[in-house]
CSV table of C-alpha atoms in Angstrom, one decimal:
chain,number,residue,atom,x,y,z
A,8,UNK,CA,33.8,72.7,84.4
A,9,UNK,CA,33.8,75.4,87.8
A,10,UNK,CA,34.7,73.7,90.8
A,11,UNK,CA,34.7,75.1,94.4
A,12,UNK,CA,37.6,73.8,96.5
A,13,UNK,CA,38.7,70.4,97.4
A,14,UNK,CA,41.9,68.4,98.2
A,15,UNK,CA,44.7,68.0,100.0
A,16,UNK,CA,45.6,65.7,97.4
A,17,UNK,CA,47.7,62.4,98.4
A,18,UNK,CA,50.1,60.2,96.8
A,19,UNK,CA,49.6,57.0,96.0
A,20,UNK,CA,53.0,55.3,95.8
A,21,UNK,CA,51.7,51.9,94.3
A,22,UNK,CA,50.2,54.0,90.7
A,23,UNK,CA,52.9,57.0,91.7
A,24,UNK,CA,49.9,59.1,91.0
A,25,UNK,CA,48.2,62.6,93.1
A,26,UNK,CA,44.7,61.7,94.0
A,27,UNK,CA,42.7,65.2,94.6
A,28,UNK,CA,39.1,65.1,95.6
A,29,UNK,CA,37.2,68.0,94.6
A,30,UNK,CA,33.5,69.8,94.8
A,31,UNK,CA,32.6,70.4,91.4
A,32,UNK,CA,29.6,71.9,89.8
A,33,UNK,CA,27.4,69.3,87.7
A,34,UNK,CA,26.0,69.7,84.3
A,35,UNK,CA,28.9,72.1,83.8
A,36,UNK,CA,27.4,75.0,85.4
A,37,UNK,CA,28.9,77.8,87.2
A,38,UNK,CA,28.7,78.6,91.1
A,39,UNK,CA,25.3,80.1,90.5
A,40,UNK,CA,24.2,76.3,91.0
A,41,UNK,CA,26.0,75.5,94.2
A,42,UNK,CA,23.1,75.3,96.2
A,43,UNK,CA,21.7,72.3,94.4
A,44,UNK,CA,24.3,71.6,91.7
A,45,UNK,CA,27.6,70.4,93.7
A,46,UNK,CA,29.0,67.0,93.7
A,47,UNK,CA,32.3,65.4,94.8
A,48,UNK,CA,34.6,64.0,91.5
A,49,UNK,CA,38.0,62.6,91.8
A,50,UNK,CA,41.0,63.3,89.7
A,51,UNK,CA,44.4,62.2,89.3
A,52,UNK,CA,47.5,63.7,88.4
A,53,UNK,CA,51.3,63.1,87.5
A,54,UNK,CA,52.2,66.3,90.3
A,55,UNK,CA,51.0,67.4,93.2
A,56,UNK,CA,50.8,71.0,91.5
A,57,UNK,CA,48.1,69.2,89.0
A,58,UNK,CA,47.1,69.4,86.3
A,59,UNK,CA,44.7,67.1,87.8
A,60,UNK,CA,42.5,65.1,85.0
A,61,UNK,CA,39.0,63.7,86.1
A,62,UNK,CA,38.3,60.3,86.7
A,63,UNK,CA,34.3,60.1,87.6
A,64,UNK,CA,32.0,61.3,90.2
A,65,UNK,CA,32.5,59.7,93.5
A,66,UNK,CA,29.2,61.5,95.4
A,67,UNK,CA,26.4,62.8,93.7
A,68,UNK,CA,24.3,66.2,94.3
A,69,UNK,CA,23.9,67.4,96.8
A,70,UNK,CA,27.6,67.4,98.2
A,71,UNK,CA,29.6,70.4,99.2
A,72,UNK,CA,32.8,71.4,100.8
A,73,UNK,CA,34.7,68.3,99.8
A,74,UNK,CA,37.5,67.8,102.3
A,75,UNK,CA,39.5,64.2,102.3
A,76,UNK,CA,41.5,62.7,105.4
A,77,UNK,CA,42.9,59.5,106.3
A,78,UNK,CA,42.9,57.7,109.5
A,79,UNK,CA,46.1,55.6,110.0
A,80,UNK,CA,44.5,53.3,112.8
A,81,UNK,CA,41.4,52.8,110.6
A,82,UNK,CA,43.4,52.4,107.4
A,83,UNK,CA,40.1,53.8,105.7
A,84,UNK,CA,40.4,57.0,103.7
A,85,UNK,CA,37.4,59.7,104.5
A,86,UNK,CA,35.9,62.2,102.7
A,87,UNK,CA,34.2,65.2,104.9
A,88,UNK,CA,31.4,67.2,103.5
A,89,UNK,CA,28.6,69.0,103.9
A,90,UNK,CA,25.3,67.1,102.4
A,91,UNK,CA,24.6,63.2,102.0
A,92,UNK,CA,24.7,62.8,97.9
A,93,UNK,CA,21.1,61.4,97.8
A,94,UNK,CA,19.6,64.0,95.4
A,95,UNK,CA,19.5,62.8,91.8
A,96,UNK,CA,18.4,64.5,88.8
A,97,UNK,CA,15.1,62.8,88.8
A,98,UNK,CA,14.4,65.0,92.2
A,99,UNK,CA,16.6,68.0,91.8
A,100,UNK,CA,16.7,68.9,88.1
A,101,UNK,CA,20.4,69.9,86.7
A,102,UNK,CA,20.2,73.9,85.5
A,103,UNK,CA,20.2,73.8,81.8
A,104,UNK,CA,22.0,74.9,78.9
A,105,UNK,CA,25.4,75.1,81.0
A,106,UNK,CA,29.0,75.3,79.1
A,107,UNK,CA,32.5,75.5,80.3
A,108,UNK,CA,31.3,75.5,83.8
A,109,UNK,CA,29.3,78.9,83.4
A,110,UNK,CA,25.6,79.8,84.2
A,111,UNK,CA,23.1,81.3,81.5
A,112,UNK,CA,22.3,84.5,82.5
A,113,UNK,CA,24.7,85.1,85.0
A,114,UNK,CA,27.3,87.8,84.8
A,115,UNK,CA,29.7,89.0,87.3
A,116,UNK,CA,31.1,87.8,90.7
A,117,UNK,CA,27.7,89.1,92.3
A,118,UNK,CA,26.0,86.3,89.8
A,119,UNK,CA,24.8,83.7,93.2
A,120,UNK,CA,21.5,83.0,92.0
A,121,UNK,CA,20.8,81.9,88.4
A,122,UNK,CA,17.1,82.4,86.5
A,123,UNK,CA,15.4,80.3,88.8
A,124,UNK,CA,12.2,80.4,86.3
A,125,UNK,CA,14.4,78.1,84.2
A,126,UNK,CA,15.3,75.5,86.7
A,127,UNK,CA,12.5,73.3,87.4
A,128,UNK,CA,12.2,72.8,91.6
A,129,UNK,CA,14.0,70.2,93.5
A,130,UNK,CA,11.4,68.4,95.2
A,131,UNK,CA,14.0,65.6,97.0
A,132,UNK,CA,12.3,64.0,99.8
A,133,UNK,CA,14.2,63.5,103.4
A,134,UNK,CA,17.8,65.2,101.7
A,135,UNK,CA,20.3,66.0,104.6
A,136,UNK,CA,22.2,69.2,104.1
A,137,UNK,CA,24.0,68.5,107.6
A,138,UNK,CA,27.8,68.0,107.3
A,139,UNK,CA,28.3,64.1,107.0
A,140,UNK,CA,31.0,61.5,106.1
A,141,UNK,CA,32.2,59.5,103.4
A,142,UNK,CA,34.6,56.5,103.5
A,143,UNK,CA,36.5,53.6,101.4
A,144,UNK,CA,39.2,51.2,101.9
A,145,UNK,CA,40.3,52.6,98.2
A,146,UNK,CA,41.7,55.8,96.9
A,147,UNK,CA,39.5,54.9,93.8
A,148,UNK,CA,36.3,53.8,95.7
A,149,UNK,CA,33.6,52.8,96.2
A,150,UNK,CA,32.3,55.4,99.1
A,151,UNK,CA,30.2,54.5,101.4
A,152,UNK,CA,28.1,57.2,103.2
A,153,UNK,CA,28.6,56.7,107.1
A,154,UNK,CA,25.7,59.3,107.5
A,155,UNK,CA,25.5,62.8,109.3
A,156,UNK,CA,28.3,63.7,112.0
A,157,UNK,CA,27.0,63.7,115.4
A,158,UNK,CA,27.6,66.9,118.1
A,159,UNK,CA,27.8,66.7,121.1
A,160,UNK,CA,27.4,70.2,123.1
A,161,UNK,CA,25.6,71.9,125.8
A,162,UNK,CA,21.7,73.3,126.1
A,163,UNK,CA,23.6,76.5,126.8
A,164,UNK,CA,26.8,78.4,128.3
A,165,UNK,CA,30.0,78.0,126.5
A,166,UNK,CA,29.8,75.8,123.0
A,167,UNK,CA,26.3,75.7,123.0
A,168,UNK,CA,25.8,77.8,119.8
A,169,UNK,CA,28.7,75.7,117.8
A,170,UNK,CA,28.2,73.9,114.7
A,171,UNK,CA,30.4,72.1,112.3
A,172,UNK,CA,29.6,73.6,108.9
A,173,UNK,CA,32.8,73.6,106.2
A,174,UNK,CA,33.9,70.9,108.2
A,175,UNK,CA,38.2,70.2,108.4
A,176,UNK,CA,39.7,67.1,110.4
A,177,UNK,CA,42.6,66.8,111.9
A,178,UNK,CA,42.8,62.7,111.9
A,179,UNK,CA,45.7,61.6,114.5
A,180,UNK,CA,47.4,58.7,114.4
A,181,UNK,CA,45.8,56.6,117.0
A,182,UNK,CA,42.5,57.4,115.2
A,183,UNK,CA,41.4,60.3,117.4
A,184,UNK,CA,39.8,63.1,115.5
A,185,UNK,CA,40.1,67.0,116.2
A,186,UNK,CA,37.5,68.8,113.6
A,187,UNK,CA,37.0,72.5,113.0
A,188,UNK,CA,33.6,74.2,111.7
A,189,UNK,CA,32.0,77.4,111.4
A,190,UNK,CA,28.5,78.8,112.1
A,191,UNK,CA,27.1,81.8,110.4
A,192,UNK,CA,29.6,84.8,109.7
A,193,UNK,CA,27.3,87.6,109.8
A,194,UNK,CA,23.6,87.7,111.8
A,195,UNK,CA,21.8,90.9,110.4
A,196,UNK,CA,25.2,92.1,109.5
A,197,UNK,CA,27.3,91.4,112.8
A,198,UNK,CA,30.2,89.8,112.3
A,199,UNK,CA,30.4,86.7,114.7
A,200,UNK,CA,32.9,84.3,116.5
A,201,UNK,CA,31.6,81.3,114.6
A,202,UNK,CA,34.9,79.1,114.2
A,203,UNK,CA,34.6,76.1,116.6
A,204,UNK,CA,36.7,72.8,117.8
A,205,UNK,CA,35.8,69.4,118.2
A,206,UNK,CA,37.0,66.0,119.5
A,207,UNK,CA,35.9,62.5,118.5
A,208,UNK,CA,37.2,59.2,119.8
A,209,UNK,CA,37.2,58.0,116.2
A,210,UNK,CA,36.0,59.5,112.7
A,211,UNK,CA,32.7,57.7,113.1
A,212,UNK,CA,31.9,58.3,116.8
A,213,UNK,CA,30.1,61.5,118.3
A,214,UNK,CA,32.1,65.2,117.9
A,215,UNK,CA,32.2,66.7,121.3
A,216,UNK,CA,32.8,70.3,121.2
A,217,UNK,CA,36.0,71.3,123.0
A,218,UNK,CA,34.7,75.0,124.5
A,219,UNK,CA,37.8,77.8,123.8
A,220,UNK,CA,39.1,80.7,124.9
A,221,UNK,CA,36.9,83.1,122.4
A,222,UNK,CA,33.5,84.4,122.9
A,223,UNK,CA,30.7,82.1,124.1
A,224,UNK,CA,33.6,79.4,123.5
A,225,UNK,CA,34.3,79.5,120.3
A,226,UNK,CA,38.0,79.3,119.0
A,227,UNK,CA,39.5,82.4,120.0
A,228,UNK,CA,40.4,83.7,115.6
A,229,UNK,CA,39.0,86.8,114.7
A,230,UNK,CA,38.5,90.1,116.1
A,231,UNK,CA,34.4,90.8,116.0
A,232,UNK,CA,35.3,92.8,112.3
A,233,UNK,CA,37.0,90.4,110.0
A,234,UNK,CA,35.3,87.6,108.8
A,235,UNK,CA,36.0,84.2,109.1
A,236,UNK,CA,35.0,81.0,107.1
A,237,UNK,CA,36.2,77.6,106.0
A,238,UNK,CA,38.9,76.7,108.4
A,239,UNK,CA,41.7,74.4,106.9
A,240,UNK,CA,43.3,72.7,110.5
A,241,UNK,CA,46.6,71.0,110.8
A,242,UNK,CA,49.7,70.6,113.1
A,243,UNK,CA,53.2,71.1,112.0
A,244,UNK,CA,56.5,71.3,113.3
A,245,UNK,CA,55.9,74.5,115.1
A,246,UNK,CA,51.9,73.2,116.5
A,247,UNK,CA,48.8,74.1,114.9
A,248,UNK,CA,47.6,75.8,112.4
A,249,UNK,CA,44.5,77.4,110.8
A,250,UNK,CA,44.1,79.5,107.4
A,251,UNK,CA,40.4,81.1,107.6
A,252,UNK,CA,38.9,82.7,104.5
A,253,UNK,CA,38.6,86.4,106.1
A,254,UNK,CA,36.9,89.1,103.7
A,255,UNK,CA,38.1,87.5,100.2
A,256,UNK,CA,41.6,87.3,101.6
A,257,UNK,CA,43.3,84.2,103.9
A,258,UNK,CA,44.2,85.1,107.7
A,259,UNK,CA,46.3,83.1,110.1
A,260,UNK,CA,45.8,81.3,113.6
A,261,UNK,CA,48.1,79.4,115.7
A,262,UNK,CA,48.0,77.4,119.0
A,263,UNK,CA,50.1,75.1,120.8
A,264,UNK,CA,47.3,72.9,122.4
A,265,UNK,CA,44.3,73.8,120.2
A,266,UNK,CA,42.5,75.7,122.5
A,267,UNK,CA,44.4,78.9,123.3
A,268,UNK,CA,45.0,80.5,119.7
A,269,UNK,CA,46.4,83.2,118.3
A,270,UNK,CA,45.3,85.2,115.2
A,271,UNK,CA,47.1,87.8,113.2
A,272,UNK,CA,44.6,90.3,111.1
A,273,UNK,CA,47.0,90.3,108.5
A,274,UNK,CA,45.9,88.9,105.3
A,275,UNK,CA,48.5,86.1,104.0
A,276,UNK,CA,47.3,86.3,100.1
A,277,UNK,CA,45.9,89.3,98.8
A,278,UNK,CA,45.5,89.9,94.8
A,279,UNK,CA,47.5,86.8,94.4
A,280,UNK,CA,48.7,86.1,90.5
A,281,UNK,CA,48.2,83.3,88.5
A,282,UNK,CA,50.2,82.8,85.0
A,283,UNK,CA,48.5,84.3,82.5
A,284,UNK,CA,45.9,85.6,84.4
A,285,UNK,CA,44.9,88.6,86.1
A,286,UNK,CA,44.9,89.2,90.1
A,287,UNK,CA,42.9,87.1,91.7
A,288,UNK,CA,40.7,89.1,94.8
A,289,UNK,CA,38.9,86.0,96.2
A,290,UNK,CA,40.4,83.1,98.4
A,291,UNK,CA,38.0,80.4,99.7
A,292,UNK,CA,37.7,77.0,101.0
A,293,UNK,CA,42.0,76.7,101.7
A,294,UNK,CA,43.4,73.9,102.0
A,295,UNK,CA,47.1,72.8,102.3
A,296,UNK,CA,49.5,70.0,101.5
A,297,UNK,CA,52.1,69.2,104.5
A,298,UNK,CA,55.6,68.3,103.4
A,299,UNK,CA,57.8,65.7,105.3
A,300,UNK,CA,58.9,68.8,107.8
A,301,UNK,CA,55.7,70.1,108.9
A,302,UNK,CA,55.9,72.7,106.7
A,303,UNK,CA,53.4,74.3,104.2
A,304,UNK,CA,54.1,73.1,100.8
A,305,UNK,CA,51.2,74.0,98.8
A,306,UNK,CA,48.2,75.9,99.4
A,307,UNK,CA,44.8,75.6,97.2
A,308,UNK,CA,41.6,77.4,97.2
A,309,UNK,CA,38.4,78.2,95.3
A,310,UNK,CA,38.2,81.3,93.4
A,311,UNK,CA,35.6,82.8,91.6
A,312,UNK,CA,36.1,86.7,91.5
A,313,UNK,CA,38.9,87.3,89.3
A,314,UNK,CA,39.5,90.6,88.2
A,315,UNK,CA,38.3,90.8,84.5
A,316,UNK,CA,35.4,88.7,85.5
A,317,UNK,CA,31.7,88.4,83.4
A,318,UNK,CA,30.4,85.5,84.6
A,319,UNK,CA,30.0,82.4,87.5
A,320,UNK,CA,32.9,80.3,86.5
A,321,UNK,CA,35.4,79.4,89.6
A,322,UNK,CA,38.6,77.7,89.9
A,323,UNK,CA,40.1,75.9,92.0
A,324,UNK,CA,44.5,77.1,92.2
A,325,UNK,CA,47.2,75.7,93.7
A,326,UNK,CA,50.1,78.5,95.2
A,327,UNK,CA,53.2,76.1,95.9
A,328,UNK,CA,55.5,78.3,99.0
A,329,UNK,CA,58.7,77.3,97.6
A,330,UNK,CA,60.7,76.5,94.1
A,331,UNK,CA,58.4,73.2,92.4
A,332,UNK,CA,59.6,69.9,93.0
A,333,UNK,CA,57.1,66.6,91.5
């Protein structure tokens, strides 16, 4: 099975169990199928460092960019995503003969598009690709599909090109929600601001976009030449933070009020080992767990270009920051 990012996991201290939420590439295909072929599974484990074993599917194709939250003053758990889970096989047809989560055909990192004269078309009637929200009173479901996210922004001037793709909330404790997202990286190959903040009264009301201090208001990461994708958002002892995918590598913002921020060009994991395996040279879709300090505890991303690699199969890897506790 290839799966493409997912998580923070949490602990659930009645089963003393990690519960990690991840997008995961059905019919055991590789990332070639992403575009049609991802779904949300859940999976528990003994350790926050995994190994994580599945338990089912939790949101059918299409869902994407699985990101889970809770809200304290809701006591509801929420998953974010891009997608609404409303296209079955009997509308978009799983690619076939996939094994150990790798595409026929495909061979090499580069591999993003498999032999489409084998897949049969999707033909899904009124499918929402928009980011959208799950939620459940349960770790272990059922999820209920709360529909689209709403924006709120301006016909032009500052925030009015913002969108909340790869979406990452920030859920507060009095139920008040700060969510980053990302617009296009690149239009005909210039780089672009495209990280931007919201705010919603709750994690079902309407995103208002909070216009920054970077160009044409965006959050005010990156430099016009780096890259920058999937935002992972939280606060910590020492304010907020951001890891953005930049360039296959992970760069670094911070901000004491969420809309003046800094950002170092430095990359904070580059050809990154694993045991047993070769350097790893791609870093997407971050996330983080948060220990009891504020600290960064682990870090997990998506990873699909290692080194020695023939085919589409990704990972998902989890990079703890200091010696492993449970």
């Amino acid at each position: 099975t290839s799966a493409w990012g997912g998580g923070p996991p949490v602990f659930d201290p009645t089963t003393q169990k990690y519960h990690l939420f991840v997008s995961e590439l059905e019919g055991h295909c590789g990332m070639a199928t992403w575009s049609r072929g991802s779904q949300a599974v859940h999976a528990i484990s003994d350790s926050r460092y995994g190994p994580f074993t599945r338990v089912k599917t939790i949101i059918p194709a299409w869902t994407h960019n699985v990101y889970y939250s809770y809200s304290v003053a809701d006591k509801l758990h929420l998953i974010y995503h891009i997608g609404d889970g409303k296209e079955p096989p009997s509308c978009n047809p799983v690619f076939p003969n996939c094994t150990t989560g790798r595409t026929p055909g495909c061979s090499g990192a580069k591999c993003w598009t498999p032999d489409n004269t084998k897949w049969e078309p999707e033909n899904c009637p009124h499918a929402i690709r928009s980011p959208g929200i799950h939620y459940s009173t349960s770790l272990n479901g059922t999820w209920t599909y709360a529909g689209p996210i709403q924006l709120v922004k301006p016909r032009s001037g500052p925030g009015s090109m913002s969108g909340s793709s790869n979406p990452s909330p920030l859920v507060l404790p009095n139920g008040t929600v700060l969510l980053m997202g990302r617009t296009r990286d690149s239009i005909d190959g210039v780089i672009q601001h495209n990280i931007w903040l919201f705010r919603a009264e709750s994690w079902n009301s309407s995103y208002v976009v909070q216009p920054g201090k970077g160009v044409n208001g965006s959050v005010n990461v990156g430099n016009g030449h780096e890259q920058t994708e999937d935002p992972v958002f939280w606060k910590g002892r020492r304010g907020y933070h951001v890891l953005l995918h930049s360039n296959n590598n992970l760069t670094h913002g911070w901000s004491l009020d969420t809309l003046d921020w800094n950002w170092a060009p430095e990359t904070v994991a580059q050809n990154m080992y694993a045991p047993g395996m070769v350097p790893i040279t791609d870093h997407e879709r971050p996330r983080v767990l948060i220990d009891d300090n504020g600290d960064v505890d682990v870090v997990f991303f998506a990873s699909s270009r290692m080194a020695d690699a023939h085919d589409d199969a990704s990972r998902l890897l989890a990079f703890t920051t200091k010696p492993k506790t449970k």
